[in-house]
mmCIF file with all atom_site columns, C-alpha atoms and ligand atoms in Angstrom:
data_model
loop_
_atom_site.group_PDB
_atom_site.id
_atom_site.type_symbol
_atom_site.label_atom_id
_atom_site.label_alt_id
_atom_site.label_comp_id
_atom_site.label_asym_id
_atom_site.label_entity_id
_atom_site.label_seq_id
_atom_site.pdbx_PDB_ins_code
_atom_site.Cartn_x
_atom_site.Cartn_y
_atom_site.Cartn_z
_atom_site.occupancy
_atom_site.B_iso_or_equiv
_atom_site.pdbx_formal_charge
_atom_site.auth_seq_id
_atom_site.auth_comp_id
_atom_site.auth_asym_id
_atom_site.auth_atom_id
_atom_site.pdbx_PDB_model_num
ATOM   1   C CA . UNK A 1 1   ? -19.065 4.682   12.421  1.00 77.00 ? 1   UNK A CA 1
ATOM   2   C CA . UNK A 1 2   ? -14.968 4.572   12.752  1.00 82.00 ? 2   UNK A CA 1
ATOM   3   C CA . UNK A 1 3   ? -13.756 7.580   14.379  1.00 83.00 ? 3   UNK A CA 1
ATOM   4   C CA . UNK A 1 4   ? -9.474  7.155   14.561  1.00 86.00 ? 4   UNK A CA 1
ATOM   5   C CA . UNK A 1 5   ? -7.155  9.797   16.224  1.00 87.00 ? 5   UNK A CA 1
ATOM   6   C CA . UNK A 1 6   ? -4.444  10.162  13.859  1.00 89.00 ? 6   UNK A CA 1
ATOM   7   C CA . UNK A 1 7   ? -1.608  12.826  14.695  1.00 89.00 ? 7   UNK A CA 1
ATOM   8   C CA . UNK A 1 8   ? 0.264   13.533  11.670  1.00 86.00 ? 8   UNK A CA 1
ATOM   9   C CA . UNK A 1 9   ? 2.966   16.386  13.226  1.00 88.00 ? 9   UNK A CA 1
ATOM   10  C CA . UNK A 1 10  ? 5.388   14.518  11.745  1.00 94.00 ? 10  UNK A CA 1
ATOM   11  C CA . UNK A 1 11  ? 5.512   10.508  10.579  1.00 95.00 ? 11  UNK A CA 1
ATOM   12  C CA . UNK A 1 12  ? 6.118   8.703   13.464  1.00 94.00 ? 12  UNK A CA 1
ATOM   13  C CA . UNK A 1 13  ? 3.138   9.781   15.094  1.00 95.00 ? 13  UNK A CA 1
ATOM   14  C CA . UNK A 1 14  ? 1.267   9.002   11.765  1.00 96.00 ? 14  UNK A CA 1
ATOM   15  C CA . UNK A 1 15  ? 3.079   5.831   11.316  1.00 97.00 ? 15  UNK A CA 1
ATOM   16  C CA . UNK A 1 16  ? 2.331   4.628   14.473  1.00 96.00 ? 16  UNK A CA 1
ATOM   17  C CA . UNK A 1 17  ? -1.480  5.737   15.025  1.00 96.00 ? 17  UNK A CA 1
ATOM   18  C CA . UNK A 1 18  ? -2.256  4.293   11.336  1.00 97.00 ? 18  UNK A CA 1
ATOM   19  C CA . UNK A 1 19  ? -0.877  1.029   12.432  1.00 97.00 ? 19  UNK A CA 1
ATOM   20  C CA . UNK A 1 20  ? -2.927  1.263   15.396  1.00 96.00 ? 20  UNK A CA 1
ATOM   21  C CA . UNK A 1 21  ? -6.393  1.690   13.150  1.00 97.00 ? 21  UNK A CA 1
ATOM   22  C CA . UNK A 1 22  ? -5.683  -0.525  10.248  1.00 97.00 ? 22  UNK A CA 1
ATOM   23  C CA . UNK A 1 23  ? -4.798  -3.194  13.004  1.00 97.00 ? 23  UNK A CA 1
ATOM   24  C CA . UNK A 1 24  ? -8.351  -1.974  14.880  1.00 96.00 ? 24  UNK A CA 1
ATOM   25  C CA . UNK A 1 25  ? -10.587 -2.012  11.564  1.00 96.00 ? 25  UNK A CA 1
ATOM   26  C CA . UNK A 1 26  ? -9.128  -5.536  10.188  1.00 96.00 ? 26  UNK A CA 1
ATOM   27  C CA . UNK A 1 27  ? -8.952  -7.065  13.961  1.00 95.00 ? 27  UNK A CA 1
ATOM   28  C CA . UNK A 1 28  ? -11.100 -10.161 13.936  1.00 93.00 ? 28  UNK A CA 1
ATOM   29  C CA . UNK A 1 29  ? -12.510 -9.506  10.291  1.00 94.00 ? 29  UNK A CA 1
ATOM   30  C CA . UNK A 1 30  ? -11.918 -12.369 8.292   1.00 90.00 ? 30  UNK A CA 1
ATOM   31  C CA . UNK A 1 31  ? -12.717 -10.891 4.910   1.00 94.00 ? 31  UNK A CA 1
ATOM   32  C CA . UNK A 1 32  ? -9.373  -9.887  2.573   1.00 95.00 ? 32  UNK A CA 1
ATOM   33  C CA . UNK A 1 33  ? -11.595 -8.055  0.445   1.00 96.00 ? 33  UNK A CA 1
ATOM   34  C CA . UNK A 1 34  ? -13.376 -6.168  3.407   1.00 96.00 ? 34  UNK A CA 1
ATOM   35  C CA . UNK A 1 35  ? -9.786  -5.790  5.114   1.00 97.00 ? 35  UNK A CA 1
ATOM   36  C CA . UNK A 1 36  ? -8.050  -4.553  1.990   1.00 98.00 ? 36  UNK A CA 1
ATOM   37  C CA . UNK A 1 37  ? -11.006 -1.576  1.337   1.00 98.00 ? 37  UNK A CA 1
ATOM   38  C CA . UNK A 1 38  ? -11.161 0.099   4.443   1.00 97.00 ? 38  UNK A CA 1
ATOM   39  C CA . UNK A 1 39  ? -7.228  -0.407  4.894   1.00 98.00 ? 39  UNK A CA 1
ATOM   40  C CA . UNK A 1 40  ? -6.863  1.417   1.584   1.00 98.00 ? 40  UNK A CA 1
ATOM   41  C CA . UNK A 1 41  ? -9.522  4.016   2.707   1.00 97.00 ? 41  UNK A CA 1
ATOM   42  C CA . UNK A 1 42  ? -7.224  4.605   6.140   1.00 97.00 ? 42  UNK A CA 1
ATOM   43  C CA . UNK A 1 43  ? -4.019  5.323   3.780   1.00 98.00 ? 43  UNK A CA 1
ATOM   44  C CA . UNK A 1 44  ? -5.624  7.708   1.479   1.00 97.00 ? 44  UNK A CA 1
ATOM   45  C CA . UNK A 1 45  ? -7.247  9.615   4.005   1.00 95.00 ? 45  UNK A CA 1
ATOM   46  C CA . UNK A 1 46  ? -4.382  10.030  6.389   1.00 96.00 ? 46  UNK A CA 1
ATOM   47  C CA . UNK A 1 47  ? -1.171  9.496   4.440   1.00 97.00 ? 47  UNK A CA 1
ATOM   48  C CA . UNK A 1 48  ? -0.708  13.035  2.463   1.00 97.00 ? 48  UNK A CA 1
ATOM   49  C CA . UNK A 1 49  ? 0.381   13.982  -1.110  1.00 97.00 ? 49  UNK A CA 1
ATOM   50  C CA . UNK A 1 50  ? -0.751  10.782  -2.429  1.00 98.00 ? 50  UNK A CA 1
ATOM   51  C CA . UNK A 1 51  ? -3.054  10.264  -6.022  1.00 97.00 ? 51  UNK A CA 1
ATOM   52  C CA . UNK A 1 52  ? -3.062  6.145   -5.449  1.00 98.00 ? 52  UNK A CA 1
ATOM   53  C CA . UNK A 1 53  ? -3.075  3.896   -2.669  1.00 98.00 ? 53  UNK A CA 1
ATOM   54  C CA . UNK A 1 54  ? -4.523  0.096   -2.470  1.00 98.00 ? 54  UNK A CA 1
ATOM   55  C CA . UNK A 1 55  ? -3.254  -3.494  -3.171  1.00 98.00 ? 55  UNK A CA 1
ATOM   56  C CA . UNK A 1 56  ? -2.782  -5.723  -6.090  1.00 98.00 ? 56  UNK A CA 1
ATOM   57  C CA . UNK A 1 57  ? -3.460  -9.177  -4.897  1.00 97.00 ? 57  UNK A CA 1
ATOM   58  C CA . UNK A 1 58  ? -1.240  -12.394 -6.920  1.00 97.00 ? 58  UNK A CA 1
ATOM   59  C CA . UNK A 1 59  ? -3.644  -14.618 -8.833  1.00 96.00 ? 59  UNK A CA 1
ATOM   60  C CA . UNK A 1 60  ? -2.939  -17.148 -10.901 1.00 96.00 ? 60  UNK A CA 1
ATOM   61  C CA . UNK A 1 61  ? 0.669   -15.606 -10.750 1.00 96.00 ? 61  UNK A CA 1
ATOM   62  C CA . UNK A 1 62  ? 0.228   -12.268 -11.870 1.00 98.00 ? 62  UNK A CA 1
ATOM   63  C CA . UNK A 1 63  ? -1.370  -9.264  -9.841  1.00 98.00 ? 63  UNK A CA 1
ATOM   64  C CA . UNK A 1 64  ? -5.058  -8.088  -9.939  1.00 98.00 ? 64  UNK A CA 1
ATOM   65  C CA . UNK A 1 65  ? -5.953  -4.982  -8.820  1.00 98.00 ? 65  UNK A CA 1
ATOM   66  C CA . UNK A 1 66  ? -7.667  -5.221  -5.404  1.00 98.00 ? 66  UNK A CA 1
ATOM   67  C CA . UNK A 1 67  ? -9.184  -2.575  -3.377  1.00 98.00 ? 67  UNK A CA 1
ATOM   68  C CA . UNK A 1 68  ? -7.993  1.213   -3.684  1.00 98.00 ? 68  UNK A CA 1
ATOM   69  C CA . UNK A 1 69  ? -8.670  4.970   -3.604  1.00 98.00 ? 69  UNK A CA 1
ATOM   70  C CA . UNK A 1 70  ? -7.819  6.793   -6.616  1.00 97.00 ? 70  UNK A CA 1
ATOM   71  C CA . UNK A 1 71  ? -8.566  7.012   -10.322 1.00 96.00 ? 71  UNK A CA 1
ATOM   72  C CA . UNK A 1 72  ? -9.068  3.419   -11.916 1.00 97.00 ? 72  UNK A CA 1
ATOM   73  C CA . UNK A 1 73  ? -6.493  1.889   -12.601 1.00 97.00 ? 73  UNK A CA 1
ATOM   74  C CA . UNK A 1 74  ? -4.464  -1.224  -14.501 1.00 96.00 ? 74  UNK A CA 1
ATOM   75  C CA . UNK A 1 75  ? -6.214  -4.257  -13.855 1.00 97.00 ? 75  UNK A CA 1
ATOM   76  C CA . UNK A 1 76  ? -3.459  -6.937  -14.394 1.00 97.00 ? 76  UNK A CA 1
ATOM   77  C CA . UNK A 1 77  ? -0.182  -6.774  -14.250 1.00 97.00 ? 77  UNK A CA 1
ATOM   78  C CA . UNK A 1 78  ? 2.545   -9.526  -14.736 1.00 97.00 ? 78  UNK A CA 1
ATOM   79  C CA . UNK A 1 79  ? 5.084   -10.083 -12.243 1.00 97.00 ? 79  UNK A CA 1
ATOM   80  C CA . UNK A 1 80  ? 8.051   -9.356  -14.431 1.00 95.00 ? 80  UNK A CA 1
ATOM   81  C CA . UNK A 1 81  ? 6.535   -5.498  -15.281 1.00 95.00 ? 81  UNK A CA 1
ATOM   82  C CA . UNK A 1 82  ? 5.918   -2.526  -13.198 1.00 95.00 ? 82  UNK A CA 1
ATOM   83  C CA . UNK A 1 83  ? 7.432   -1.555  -9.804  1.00 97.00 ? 83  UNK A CA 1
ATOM   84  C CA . UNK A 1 84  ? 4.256   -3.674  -8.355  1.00 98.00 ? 84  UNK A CA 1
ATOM   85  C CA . UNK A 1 85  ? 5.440   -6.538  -10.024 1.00 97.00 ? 85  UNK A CA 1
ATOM   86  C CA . UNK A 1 86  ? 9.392   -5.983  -8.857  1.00 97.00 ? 86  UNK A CA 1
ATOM   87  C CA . UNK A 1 87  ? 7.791   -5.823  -5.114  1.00 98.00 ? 87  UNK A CA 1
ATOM   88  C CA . UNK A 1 88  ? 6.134   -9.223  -5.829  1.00 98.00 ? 88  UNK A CA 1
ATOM   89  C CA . UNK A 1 89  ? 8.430   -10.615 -7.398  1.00 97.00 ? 89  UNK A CA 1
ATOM   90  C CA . UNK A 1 90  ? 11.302  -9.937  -5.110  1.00 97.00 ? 90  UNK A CA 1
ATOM   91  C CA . UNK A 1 91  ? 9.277   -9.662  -1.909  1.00 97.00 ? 91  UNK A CA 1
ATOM   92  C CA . UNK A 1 92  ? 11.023  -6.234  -1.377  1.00 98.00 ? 92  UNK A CA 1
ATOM   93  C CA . UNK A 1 93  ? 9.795   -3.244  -0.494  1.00 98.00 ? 93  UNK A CA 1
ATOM   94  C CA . UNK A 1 94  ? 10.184  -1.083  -3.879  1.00 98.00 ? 94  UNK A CA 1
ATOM   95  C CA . UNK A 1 95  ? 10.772  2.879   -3.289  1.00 98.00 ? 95  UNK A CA 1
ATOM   96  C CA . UNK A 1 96  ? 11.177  4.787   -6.665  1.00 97.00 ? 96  UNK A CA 1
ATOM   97  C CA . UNK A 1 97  ? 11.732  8.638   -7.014  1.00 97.00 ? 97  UNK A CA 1
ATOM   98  C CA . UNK A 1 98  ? 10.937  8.778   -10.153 1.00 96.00 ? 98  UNK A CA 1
ATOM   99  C CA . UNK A 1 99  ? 9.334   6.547   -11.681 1.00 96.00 ? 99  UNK A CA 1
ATOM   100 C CA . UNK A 1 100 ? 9.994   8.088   -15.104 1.00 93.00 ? 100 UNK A CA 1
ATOM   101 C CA . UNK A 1 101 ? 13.306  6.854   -14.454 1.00 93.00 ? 101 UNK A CA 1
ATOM   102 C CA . UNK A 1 102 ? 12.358  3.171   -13.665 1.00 92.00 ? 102 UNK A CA 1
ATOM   103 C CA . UNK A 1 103 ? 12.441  0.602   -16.967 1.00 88.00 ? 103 UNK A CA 1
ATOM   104 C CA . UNK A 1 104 ? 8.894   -1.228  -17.092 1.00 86.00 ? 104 UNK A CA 1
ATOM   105 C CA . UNK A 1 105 ? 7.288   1.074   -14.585 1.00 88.00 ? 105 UNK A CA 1
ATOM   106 C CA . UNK A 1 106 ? 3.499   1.016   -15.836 1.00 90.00 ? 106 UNK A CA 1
ATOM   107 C CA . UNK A 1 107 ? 1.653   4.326   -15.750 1.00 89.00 ? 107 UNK A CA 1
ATOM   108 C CA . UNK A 1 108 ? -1.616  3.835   -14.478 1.00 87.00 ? 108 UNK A CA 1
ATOM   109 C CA . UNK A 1 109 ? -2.193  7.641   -13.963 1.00 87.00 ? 109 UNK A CA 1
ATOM   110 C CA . UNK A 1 110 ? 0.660   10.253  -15.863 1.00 89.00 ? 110 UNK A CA 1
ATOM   111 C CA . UNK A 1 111 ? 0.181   12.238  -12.544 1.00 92.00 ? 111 UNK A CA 1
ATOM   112 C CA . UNK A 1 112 ? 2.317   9.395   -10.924 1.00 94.00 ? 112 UNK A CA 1
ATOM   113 C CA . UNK A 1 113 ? 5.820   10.705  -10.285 1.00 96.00 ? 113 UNK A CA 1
ATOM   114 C CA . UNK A 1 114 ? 6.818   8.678   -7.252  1.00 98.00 ? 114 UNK A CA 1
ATOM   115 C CA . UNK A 1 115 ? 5.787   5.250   -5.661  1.00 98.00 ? 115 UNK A CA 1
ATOM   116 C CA . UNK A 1 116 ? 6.294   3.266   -2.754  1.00 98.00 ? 116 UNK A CA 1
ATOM   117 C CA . UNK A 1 117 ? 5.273   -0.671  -3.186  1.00 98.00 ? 117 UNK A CA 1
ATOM   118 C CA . UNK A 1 118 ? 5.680   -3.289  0.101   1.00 98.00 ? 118 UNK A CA 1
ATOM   119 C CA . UNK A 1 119 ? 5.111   -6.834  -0.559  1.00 98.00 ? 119 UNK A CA 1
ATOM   120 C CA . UNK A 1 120 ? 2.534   -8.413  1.976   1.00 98.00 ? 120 UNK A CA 1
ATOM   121 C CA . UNK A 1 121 ? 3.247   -12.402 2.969   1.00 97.00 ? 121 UNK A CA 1
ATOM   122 C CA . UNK A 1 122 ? 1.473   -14.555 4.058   1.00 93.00 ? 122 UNK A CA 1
ATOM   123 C CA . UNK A 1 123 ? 2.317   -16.225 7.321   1.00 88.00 ? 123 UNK A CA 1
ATOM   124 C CA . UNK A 1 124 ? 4.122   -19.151 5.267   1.00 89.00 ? 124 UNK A CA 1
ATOM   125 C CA . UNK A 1 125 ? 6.306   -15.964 3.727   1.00 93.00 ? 125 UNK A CA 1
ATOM   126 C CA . UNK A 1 126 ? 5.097   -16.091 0.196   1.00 95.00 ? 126 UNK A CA 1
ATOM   127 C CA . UNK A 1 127 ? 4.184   -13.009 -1.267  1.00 97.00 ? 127 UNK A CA 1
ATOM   128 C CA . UNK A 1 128 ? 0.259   -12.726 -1.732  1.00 97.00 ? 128 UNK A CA 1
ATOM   129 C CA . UNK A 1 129 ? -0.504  -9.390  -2.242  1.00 98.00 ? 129 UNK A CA 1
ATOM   130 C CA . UNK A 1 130 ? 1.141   -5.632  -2.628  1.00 98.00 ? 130 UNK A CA 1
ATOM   131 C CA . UNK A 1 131 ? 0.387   -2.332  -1.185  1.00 98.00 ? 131 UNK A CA 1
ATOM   132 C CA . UNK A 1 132 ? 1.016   0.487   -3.694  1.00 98.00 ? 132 UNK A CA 1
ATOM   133 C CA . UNK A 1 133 ? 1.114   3.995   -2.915  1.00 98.00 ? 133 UNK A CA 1
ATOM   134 C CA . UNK A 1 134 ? 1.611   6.962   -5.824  1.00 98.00 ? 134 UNK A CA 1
ATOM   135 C CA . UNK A 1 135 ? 2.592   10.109  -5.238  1.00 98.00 ? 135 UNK A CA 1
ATOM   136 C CA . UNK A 1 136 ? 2.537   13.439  -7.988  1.00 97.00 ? 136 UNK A CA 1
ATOM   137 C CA . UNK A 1 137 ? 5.278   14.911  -6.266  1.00 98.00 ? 137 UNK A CA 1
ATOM   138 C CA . UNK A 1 138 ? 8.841   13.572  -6.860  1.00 97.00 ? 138 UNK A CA 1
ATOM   139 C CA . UNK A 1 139 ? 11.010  11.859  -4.331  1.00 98.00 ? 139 UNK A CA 1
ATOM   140 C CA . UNK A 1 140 ? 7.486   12.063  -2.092  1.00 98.00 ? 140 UNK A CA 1
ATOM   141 C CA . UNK A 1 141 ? 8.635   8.966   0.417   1.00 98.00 ? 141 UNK A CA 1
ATOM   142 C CA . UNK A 1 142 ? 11.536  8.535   2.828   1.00 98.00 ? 142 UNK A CA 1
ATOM   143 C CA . UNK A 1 143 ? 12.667  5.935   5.341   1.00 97.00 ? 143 UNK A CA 1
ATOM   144 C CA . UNK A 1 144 ? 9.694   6.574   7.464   1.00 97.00 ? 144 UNK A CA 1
ATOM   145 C CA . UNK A 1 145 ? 7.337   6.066   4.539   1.00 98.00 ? 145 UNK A CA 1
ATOM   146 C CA . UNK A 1 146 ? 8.881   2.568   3.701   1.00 98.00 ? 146 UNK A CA 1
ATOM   147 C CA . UNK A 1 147 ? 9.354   1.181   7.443   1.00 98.00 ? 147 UNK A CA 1
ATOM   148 C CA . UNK A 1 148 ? 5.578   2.312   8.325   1.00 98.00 ? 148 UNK A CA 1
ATOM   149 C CA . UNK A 1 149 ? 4.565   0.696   5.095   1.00 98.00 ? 149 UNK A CA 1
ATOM   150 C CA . UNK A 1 150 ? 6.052   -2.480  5.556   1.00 98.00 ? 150 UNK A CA 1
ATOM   151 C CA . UNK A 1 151 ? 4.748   -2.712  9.467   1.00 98.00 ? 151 UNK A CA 1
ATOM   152 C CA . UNK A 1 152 ? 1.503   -2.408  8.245   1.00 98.00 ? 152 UNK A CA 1
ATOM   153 C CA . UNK A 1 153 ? 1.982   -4.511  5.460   1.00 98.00 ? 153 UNK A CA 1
ATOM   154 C CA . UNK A 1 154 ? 3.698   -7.145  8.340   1.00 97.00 ? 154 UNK A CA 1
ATOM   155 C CA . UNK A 1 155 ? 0.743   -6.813  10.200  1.00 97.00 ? 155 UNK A CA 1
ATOM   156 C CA . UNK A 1 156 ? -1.658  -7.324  7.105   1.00 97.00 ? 156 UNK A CA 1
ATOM   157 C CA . UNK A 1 157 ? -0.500  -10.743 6.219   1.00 96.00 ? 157 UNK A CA 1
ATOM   158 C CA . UNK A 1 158 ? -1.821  -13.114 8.266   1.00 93.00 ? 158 UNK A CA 1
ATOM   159 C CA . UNK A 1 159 ? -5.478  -11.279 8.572   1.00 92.00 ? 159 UNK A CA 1
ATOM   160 C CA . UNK A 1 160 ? -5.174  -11.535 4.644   1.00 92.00 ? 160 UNK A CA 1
ATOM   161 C CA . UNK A 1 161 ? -3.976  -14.813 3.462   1.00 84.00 ? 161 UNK A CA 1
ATOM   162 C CA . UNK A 1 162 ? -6.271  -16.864 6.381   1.00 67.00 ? 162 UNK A CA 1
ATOM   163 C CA . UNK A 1 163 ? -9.226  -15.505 4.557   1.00 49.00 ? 163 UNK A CA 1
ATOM   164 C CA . UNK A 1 164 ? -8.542  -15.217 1.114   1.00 41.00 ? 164 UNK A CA 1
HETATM 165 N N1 . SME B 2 .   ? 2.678   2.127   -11.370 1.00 65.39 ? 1   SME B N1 1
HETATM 166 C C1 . SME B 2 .   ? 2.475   0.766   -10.970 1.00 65.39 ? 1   SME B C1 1
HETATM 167 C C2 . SME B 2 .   ? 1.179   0.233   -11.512 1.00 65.39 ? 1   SME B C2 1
HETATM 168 C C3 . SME B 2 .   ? 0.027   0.380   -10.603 1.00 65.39 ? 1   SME B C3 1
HETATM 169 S S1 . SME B 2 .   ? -0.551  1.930   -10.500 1.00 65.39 ? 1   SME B S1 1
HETATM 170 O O1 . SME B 2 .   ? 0.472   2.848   -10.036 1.00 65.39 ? 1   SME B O1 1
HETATM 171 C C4 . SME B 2 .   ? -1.905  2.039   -9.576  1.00 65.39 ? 1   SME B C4 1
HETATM 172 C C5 . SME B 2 .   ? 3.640   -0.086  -11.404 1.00 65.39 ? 1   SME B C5 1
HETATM 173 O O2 . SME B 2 .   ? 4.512   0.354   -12.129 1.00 65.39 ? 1   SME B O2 1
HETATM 174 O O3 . SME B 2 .   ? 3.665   -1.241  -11.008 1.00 65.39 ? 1   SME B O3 1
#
């Protein structure tokens, strides 16, 4: 069993304590399928006002859906579509308001109204996978949201692409 203190009074405190147990439940697994479901499982449980959150992986240069909580969702999706596919594509972190507003954004769930997408790299720096979070409330991530994102997504790379 996997017990983790997480103190969400505000987002630093959540930031940091979820890096602390995605780094504890993928430390020393070498598994990127194992490692991407119970790093998904952490973000939905902890991170609130969320309806998505798990990775697309790139394969054979578009993304698969990997490992998430949330309704099912779009299996493939080219790198030239979506806000997944403008996080993989760019290797940006992709933060949209609205996504209503963003040309090509593919609607996996209509409840979707914002999203936050980090690219993860591999320790060679090519992009290998993306972390996608959906939110039904608009304008639902900040600054915090994208720099504790992309630490974890930092973090995630190497303990990902060495197993994959
Ligand atoms: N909305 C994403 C597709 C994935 S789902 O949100 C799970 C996009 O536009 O890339």
């Amino acid at each position: 069993m996997y017990e983790y203190s997480i103190d969400n009074k505000n987002k630093k405190s959540l930031y940091d304590d979820l890096y602390n147990a995605c780094e504890a439940i993928t430390h020393g697994e070498t598994d990127a399928v194992a490692n991407m479901a119970n790093v998904a499982s952490l973000l939905w449980q902890y991170i609130p006002q969320l309806n998505w959150a798990g990775f697309y992986r790139i394969v054979d240069g578009a993304l698969l859906l990997g490992p998430f909580q949330g309704k099912a969702a779009c299996i493939h999706i080219p790198l030239d579509k979506g806000v997944c596919g403008a996080a993989a594509s760019t290797g940006e972190p992709q933060c949209v308001e609205d996504v209503n507003q963003f040309a090509g954004h593919i609607a996996c769930d209509a409840e979707s109204v914002s999203e936050l997408v980090a690219p993860i790299k591999s320790s060679n720096g090519n992009v290998i996978a993306v972390i996608d979070l959906d939110s039904p409330n608009k304008a639902r991530f900040d600054e915090q949201d994208i720099d504790g994102i992309i630490r974890i997504a930092e973090m995630l790379g190497p303990r990902l692409s060495e197993s994959a």
